[in-house]
XYZ file of C-alpha atoms in Angstrom:
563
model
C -1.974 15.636 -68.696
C -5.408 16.565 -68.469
C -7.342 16.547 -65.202
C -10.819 17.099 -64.565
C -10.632 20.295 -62.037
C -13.327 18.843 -59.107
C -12.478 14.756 -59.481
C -9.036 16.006 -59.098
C -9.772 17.787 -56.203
C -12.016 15.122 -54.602
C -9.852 12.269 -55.550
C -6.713 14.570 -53.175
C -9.428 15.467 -50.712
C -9.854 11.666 -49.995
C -6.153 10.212 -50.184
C -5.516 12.676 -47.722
C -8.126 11.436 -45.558
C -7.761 7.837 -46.265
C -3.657 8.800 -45.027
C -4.894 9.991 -41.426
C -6.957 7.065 -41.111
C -5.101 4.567 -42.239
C -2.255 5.884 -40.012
C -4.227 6.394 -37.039
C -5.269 2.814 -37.363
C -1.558 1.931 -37.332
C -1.084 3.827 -34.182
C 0.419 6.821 -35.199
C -0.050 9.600 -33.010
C 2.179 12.447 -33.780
C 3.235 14.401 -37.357
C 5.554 16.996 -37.712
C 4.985 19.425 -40.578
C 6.716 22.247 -41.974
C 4.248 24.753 -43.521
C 3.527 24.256 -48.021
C 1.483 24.548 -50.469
C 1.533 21.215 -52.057
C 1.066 18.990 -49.231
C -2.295 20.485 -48.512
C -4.144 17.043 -49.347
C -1.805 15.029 -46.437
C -2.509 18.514 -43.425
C -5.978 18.621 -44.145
C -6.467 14.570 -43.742
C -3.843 14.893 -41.039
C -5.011 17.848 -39.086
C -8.847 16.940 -39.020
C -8.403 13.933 -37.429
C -9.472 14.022 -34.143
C -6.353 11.425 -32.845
C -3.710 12.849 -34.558
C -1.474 15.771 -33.397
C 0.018 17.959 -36.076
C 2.662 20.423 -35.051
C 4.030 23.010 -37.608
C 7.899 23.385 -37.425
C 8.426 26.584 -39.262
C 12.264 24.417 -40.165
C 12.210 21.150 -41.771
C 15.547 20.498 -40.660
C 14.147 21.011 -36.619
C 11.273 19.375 -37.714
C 12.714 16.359 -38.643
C 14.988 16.534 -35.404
C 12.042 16.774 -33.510
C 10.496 13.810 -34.972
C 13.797 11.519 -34.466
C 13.867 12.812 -30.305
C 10.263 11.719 -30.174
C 10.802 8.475 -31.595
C 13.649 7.977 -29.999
C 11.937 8.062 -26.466
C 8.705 5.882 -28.112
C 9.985 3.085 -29.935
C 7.124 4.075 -32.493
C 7.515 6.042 -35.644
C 6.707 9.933 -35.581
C 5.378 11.245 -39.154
C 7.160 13.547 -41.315
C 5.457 15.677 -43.664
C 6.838 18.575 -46.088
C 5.874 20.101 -49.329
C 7.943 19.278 -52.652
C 11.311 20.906 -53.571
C 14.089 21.529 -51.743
C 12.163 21.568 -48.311
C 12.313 17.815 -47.927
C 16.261 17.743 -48.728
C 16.605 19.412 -44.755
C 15.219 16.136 -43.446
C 18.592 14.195 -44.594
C 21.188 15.120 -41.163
C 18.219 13.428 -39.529
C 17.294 10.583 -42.169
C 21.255 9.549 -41.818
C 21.024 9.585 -38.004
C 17.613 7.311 -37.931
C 19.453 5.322 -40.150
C 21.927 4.374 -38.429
C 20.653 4.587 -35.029
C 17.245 2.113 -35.881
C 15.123 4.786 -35.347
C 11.388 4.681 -37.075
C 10.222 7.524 -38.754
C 7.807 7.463 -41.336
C 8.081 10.365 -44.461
C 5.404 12.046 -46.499
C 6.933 14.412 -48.887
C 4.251 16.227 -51.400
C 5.627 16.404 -54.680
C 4.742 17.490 -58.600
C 2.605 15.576 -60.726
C 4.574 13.696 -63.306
C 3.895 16.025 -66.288
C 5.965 19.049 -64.190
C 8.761 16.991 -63.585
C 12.191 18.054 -65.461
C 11.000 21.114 -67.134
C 12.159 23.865 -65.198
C 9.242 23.627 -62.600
C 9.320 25.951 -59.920
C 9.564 23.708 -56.334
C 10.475 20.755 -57.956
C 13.048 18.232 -57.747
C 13.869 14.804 -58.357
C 11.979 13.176 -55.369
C 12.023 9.384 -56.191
C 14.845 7.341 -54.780
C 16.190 10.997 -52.836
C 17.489 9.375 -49.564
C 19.202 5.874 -51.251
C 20.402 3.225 -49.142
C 19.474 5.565 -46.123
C 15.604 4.946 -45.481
C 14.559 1.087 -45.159
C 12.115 1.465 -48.068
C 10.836 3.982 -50.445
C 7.713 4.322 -52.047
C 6.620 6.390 -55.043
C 2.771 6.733 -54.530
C 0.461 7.115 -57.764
C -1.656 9.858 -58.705
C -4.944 10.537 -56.313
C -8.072 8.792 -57.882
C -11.478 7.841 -56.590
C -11.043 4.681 -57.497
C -11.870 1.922 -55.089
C -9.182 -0.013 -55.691
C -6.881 3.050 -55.591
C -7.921 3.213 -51.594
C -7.012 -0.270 -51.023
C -3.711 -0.064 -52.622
C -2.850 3.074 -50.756
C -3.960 1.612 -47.441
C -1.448 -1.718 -48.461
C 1.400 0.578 -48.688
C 0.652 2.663 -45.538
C 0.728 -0.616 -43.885
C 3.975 -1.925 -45.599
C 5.672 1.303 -44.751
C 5.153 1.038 -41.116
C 6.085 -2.770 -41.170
C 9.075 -1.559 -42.873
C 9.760 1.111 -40.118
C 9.480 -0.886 -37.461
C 11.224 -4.265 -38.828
C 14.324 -5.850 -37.186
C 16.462 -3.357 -38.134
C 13.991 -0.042 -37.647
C 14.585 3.222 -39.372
C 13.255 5.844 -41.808
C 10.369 4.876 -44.820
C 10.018 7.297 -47.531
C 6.571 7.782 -49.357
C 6.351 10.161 -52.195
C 3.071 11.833 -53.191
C 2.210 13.540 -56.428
C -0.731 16.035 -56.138
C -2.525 18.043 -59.014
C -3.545 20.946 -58.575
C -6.573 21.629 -57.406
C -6.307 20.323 -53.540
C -9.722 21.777 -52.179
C -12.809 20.481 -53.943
C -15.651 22.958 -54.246
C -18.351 20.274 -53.645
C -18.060 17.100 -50.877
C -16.922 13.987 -52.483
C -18.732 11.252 -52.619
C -18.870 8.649 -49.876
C -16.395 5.984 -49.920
C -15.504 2.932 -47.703
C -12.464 1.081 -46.835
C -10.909 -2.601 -46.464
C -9.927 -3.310 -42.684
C -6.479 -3.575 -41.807
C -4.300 -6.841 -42.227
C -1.977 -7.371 -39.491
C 1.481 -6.432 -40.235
C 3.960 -8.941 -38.996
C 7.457 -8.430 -38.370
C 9.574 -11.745 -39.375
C 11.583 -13.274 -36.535
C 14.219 -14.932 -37.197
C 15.144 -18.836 -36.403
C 17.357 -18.351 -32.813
C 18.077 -21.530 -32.286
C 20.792 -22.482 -34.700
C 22.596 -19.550 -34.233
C 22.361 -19.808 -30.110
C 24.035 -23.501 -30.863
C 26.636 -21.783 -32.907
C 27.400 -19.190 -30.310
C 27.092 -21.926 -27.402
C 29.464 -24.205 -29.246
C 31.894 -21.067 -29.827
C 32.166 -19.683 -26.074
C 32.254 -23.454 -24.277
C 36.248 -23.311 -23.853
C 37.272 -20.095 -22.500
C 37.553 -19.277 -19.093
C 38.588 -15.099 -18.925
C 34.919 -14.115 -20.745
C 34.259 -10.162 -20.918
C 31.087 -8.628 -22.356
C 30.744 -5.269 -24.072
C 27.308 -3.994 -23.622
C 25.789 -1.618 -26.385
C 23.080 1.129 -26.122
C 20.306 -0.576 -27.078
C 20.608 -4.143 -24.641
C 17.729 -4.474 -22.359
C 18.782 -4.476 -18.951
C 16.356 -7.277 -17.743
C 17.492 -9.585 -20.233
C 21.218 -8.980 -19.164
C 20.412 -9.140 -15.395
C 18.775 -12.934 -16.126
C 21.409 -13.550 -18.093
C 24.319 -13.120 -15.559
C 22.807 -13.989 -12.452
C 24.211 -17.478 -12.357
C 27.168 -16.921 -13.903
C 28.472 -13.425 -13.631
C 30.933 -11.911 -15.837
C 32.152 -8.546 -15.926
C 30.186 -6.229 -18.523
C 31.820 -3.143 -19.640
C 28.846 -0.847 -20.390
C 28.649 1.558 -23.439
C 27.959 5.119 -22.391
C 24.156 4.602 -23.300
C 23.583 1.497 -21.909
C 20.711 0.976 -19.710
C 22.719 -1.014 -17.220
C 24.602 2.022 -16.200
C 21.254 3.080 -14.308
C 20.622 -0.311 -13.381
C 21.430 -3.410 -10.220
C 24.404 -5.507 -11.548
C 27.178 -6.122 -9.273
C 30.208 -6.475 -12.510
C 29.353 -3.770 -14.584
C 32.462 -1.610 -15.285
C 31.573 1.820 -16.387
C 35.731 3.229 -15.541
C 37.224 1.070 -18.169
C 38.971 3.719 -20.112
C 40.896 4.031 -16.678
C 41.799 0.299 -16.013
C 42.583 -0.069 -20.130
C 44.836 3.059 -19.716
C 47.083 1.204 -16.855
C 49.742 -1.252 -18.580
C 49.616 -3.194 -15.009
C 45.692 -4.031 -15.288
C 45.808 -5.034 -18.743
C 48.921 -7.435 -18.725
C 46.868 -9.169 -15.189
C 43.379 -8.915 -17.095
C 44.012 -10.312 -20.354
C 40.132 -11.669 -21.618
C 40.570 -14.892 -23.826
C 36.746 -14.042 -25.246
C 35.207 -10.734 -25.933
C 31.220 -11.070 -26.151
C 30.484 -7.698 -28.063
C 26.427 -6.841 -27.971
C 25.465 -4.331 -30.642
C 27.733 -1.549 -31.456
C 30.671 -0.851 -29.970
C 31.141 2.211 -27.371
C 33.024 5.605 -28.437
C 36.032 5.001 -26.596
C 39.016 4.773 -28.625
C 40.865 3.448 -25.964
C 38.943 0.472 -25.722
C 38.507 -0.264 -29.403
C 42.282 -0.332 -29.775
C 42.786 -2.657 -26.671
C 39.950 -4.782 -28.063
C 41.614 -5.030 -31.525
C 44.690 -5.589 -30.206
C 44.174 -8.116 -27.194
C 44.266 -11.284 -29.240
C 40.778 -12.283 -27.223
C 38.296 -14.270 -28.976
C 35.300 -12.293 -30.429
C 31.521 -12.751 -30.630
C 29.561 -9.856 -32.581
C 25.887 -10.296 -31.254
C 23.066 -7.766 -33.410
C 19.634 -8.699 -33.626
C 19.837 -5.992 -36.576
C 21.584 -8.003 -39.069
C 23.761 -5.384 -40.196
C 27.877 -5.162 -39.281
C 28.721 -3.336 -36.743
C 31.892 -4.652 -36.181
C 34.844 -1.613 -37.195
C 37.918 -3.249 -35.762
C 40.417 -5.018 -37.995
C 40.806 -8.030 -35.944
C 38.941 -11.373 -36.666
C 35.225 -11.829 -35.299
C 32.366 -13.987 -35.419
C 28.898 -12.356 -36.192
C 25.456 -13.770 -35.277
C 21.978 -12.528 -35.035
C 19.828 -13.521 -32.577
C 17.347 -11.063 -30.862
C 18.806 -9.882 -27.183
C 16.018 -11.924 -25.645
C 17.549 -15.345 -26.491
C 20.499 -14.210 -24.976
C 19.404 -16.457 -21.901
C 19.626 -19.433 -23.883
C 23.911 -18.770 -24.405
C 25.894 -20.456 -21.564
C 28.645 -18.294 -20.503
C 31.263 -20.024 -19.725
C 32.381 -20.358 -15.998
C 35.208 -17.726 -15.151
C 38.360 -18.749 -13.887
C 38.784 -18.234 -10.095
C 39.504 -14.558 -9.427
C 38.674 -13.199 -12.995
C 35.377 -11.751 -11.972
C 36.753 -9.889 -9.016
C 39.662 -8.540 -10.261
C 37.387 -6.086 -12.756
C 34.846 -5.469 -10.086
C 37.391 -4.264 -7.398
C 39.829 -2.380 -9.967
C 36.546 -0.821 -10.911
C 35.525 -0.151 -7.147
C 39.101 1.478 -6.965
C 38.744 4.075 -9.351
C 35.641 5.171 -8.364
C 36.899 5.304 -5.155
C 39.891 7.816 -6.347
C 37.074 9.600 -8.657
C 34.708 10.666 -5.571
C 37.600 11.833 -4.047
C 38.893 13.875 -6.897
C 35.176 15.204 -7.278
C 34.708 15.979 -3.624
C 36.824 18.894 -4.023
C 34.607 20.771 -6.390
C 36.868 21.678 -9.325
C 35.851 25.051 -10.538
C 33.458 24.728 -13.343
C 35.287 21.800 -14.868
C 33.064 19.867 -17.670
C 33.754 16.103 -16.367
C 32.354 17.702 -12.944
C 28.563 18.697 -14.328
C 28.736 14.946 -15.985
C 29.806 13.530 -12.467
C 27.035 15.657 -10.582
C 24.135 15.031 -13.044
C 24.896 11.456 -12.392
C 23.985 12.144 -8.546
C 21.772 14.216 -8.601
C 19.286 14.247 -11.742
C 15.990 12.839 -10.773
C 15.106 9.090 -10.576
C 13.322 8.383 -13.945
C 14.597 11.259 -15.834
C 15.636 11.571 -19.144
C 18.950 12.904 -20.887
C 19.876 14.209 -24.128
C 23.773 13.953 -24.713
C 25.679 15.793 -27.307
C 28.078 14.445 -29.182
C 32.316 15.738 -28.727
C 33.010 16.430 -25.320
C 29.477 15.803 -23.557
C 29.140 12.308 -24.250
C 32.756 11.178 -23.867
C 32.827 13.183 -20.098
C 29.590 10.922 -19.879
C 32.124 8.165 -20.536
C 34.286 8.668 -18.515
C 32.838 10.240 -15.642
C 29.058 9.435 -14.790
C 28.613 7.261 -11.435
C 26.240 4.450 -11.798
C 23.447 3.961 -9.839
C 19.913 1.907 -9.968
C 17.647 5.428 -10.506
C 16.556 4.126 -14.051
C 17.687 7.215 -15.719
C 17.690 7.193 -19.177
C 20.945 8.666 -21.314
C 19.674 8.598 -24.899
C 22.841 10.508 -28.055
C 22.595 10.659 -31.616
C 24.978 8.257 -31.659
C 24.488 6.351 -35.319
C 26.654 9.481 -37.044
C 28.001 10.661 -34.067
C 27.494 14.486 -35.014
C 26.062 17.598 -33.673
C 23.964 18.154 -36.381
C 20.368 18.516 -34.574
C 21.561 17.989 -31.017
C 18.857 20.717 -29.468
C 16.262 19.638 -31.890
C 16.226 15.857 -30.786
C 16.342 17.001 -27.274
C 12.786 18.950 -27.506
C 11.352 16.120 -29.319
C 12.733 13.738 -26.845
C 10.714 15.765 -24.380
C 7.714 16.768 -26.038
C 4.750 14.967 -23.861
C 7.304 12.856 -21.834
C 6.050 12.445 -18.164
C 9.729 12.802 -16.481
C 11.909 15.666 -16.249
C 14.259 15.842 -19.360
C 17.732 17.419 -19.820
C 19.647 18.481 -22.344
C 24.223 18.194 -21.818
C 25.600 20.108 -24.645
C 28.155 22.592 -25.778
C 27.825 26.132 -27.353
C 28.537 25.188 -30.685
C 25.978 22.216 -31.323
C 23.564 24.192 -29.392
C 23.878 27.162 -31.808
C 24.191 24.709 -34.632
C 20.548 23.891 -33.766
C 19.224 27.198 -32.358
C 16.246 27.390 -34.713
C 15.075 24.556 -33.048
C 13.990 26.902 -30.072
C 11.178 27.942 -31.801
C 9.716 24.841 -30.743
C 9.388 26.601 -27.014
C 5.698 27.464 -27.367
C 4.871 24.062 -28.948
C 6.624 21.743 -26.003
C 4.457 19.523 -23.955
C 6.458 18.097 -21.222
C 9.948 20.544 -20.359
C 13.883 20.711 -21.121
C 16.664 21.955 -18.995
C 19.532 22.711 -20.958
C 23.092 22.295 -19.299
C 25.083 24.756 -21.559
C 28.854 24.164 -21.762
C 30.793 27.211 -23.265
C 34.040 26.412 -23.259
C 34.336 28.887 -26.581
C 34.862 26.633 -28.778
C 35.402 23.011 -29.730
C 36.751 21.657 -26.987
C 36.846 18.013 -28.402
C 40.052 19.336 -30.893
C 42.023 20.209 -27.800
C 42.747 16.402 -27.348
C 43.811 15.939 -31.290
C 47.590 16.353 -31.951
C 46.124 19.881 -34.379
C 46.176 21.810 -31.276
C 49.519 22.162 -31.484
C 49.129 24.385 -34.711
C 49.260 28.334 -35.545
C 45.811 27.777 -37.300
C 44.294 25.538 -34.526
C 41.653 28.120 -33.088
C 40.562 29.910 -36.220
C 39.939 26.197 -38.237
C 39.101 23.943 -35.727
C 38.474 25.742 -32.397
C 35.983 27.925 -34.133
C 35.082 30.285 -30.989
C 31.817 32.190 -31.642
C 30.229 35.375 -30.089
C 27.087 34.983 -29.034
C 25.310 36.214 -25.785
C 23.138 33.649 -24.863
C 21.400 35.458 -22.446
C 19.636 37.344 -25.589
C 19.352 34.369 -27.777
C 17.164 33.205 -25.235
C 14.935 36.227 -24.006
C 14.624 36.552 -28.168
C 12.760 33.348 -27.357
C 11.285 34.046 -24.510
C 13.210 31.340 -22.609
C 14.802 31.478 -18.998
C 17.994 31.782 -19.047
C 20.279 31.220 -16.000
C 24.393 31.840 -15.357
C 24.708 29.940 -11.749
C 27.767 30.857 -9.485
C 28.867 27.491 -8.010
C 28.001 24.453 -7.864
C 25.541 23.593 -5.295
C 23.359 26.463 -7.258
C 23.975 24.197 -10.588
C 22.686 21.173 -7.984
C 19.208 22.633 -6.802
C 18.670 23.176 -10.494
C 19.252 19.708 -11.195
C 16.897 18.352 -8.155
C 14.112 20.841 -8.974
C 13.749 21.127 -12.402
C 11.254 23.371 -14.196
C 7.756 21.741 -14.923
C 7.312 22.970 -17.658
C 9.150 24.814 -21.019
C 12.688 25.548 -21.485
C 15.289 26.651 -19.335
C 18.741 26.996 -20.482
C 21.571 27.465 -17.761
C 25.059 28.420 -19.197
C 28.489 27.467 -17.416
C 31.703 28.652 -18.349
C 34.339 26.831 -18.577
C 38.313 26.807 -19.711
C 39.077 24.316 -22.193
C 42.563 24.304 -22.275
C 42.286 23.613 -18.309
C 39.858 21.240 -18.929
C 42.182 19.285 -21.199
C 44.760 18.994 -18.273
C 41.865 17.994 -15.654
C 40.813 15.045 -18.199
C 43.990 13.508 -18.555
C 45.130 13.812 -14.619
C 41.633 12.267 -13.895
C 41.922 9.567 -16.366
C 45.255 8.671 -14.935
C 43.667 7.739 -11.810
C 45.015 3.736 -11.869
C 43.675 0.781 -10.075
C 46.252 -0.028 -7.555
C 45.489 0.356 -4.157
């Protein structure tokens, strides 16, 4: 195709433009870029607007990272924005993760004009349709013109996208832009105006069917246990329970683990361990809210316990893995007031509560003794000691399942946030730093060597960060999370599963210009955790022995609750 040079130019000048407005309207605040020639149109609109920060992630596999942490913390989509090619295939180990863990993200991928698709075009791919059933919409977005109505049909899908994003079941919206060459015009375009915005709503749906259904469901049971996801808002559970209380067993996420609620059971995978407990404390209905917790103890016991089940996810989407029969509804978590519990038998209530006050009882004292460098320790002694208000990045393999099993609850309002839709390490660091870029509390990173160097490019973000990340850096050389699989037994166990590395962190992180601390004890490792740095990076390594830690685990986890 033929395009006149300047109108070509112009008509790119102004989408880009009409982009950063219309997003800015929408209350977008932050884009992450990685650095291209095609999307020139979308930085230039983006990075002249006075509202908008634009950071350029050298990566667009950090980048994208960085964007899901962000959003993570806000609730509100972060933009994306790469050139065309094989740049915007990095995003996916993110896309999959928003995906599944409802987090908004909007992306703006540049792209080839139409006529330099499928002929051996240098930077160019197959764009349209790229991330499937993985983003909640996707949007092929015509060629530039300086067409009126062009503006207002951009503007409609900028709007749709975001509605999209942010819907009952959030996540990633793709938008793919074709540019022309030439981006710059020589001469100013000519003036334009746009529509105002319509109001994007987000459709609710009708609670108060379902609630009967669920009411009519739960009325005949007396042994009632809920199992509280991540993502359940602790004042709705608190109003929920005060008249009635139940015991809650709370994922390793959930909010009520920092918050006041006398029956929430955070040692479960102790009590479900002890034959004795679970043949007294047999539930008759299992209330499950949003997905279920790692712990494959519990999953099994829940399959397997013959209780009743209730799925509850606003989402609309399954996310119900056991074999065993369930019921499914969707109602938002703030109608949860409107279910009546049934009352508990006599005794049910405090038989979880004190077997739970037992344990932790026989924890503290296990913990008093300071077991040398031993990973369930640091998860035990952030739990004390991290700051009220702070903010904590958990890896996935060991890390979160010592979070599990071993953090002490408390009413501090710390908040434990885990890429927990995929479960991997893929972008572990990455997440972190965008989980603390401009936060106002202190944020922490727990994480292992391997999904820390998995993710080192992401320290190039050091110079970037507003806001500051401690990093609590378990090397246990290797993956310790395969010491607890029956492979360990096997001649090839280290070399294809284990997978020690060599690395001196110490120079990784002066490469970076980061501070880098290897702390003696642990009462050093706690005035790091009370008086964390204000600002930057700080990465403090702690060695520890796997194989010991293995044997440390399982004597811990043994701990029953008899008296």
């Amino acid at each position: 195709m033929n395009y006149n040079s300047e109108s070509t130019a112009q008509a790119n000048f102004i989408w880009g433009e009409i982009v950063a407005h219309t997003l800015h309207e929408l209350g977008i605040t932050q884009v992450f870029f990685s650095p291209g020639s095609h999307s020139t149109p979308l930085i230039l609109g983006l990075e002249r607007h006075e509202n908008i920060s634009c950071i350029p992630i050298l990566d667009e596999r950090s980048a994208a990272f960085l964007a899901l942490g962000f959003s993570q913390r806000t609730k509100q989509p972060a933009v994306l924005l790469c050139t065309s090619g094989s740049a915007v295939t990095h995003w996916f180990p993110a896309i999959t993760e928003a995906s599944h863990s409802g987090i908004p993200l909007l992306l703006l991928s540049a792209d080839r004009p139409d006529e330099l698709q499928d002929c051996a075009s240098g930077q160019t791919i197959n764009q349209k349709e790229l991330f499937g059933s993985f983003v909640r919409g996707f949007h092929q977005i015509p060629h530039p013109t300086i067409e009126p109505s062009s503006f207002h049909s951009l503007q409609s899908t900028l709007v749709h996208a975001y509605s999209q994003s942010i819907s009952l079941n959030p996540g990633p919206v793709h938008l793919n832009f074709p540019f022309p060459q030439p981006f710059i015009p020589t001469h100013s375009p000519p003036p334009y105006s746009l529509s105002p915005l319509l109001n994007s709503k987000i459709p609710t749906p009708l609670a108060a069917e379902e609630i009967s259904k669920i009411n009519q469901a739960v009325k005949s049971f007396s042994r009632p246990l809920i199992i509280a996801g991540e993502f359940v808002p602790v004042s709705v559970i608190c109003d929920w329970l005060r008249k009635h209380p139940v015991p809650v067993l709370c994922d390793s996420l959930s909010s009520l683990r920092e918050a006041t609620l006398s029956g929430k059971v955070l040692r479960y995978e102790n009590l479900l361990r002890d034959s004795m407990f679970t043949n007294q404390n047999q539930p008759d209905l299992i209330i499950v809210l949003g997905p279920l917790p790692t712990s494959k103890t519990l999953r099994n016991w829940v399959d397997q316990s013959g209780a009743n089940r209730i799925i509850i996810e606003p989402r609309g989407i399954s996310v119900d893995p056991l074999a065993s029969k369930s019921q499914s509804f969707s109602i938002e978590f703030s109608s949860l007031t409107s279910v009546h519990l049934p009352i508990c038998e006599e005794g049910w209530f405090e038989s979880w509560k004190n077997a739970e006050e037992r344990v932790e009882e026989k924890l503290d004292i296990a913990f008093a003794e300071r077991l040398p460098f031993f990973e369930g320790e640091l998860s035990h002694i952030l739990s004390q000691y991290l700051p009220p208000g702070s903010l904590l990045q958990v890896a996935n393999s060991m890390p979160i399942r010592d979070i599990e099993w071993f953090w002490s609850g408390s009413n501090k309002d710390r908040k434990i946030f885990g890429n927990r839709g995929v479960n991997g390490i893929d972008g572990t660091l990455g997440t972190a730093l965008g989980l603390a870029h401009k936060a106002e509390n202190p944020t922490f990173l727990l994480t292992g060597e391997l999904a820390f160097l998995h993710d080192s490019n992401a320290l190039l973000f050091q110079n970037q960060l507003v806001g500051n990340l401690t990093i609590f850096l378990i090397n246990n050389q290797g993956g310790g999370i395969f010491e607890h699989l029956p492979i360990a037994d096997q001649p090839e166990f280290e070399k294809c599963f284990a997978t020690p590395q060599d690395c001196d962190f110490s120079k990784l992180c002066q490469a970076h210009g980061i501070e880098f601390i290897r702390p003696q004890n642990w009462d050093e490792i706690i005035n790091l955790i009370e008086i964390p740095i204000k600002s930057g990076i700080r990465v403090i390594e702690i060695k520890t022995d796997r194989k010991k830690d293995k044997e440390t685990r399982k004597r811990l986890l043994a701990l029953d609750p008899s008296t």
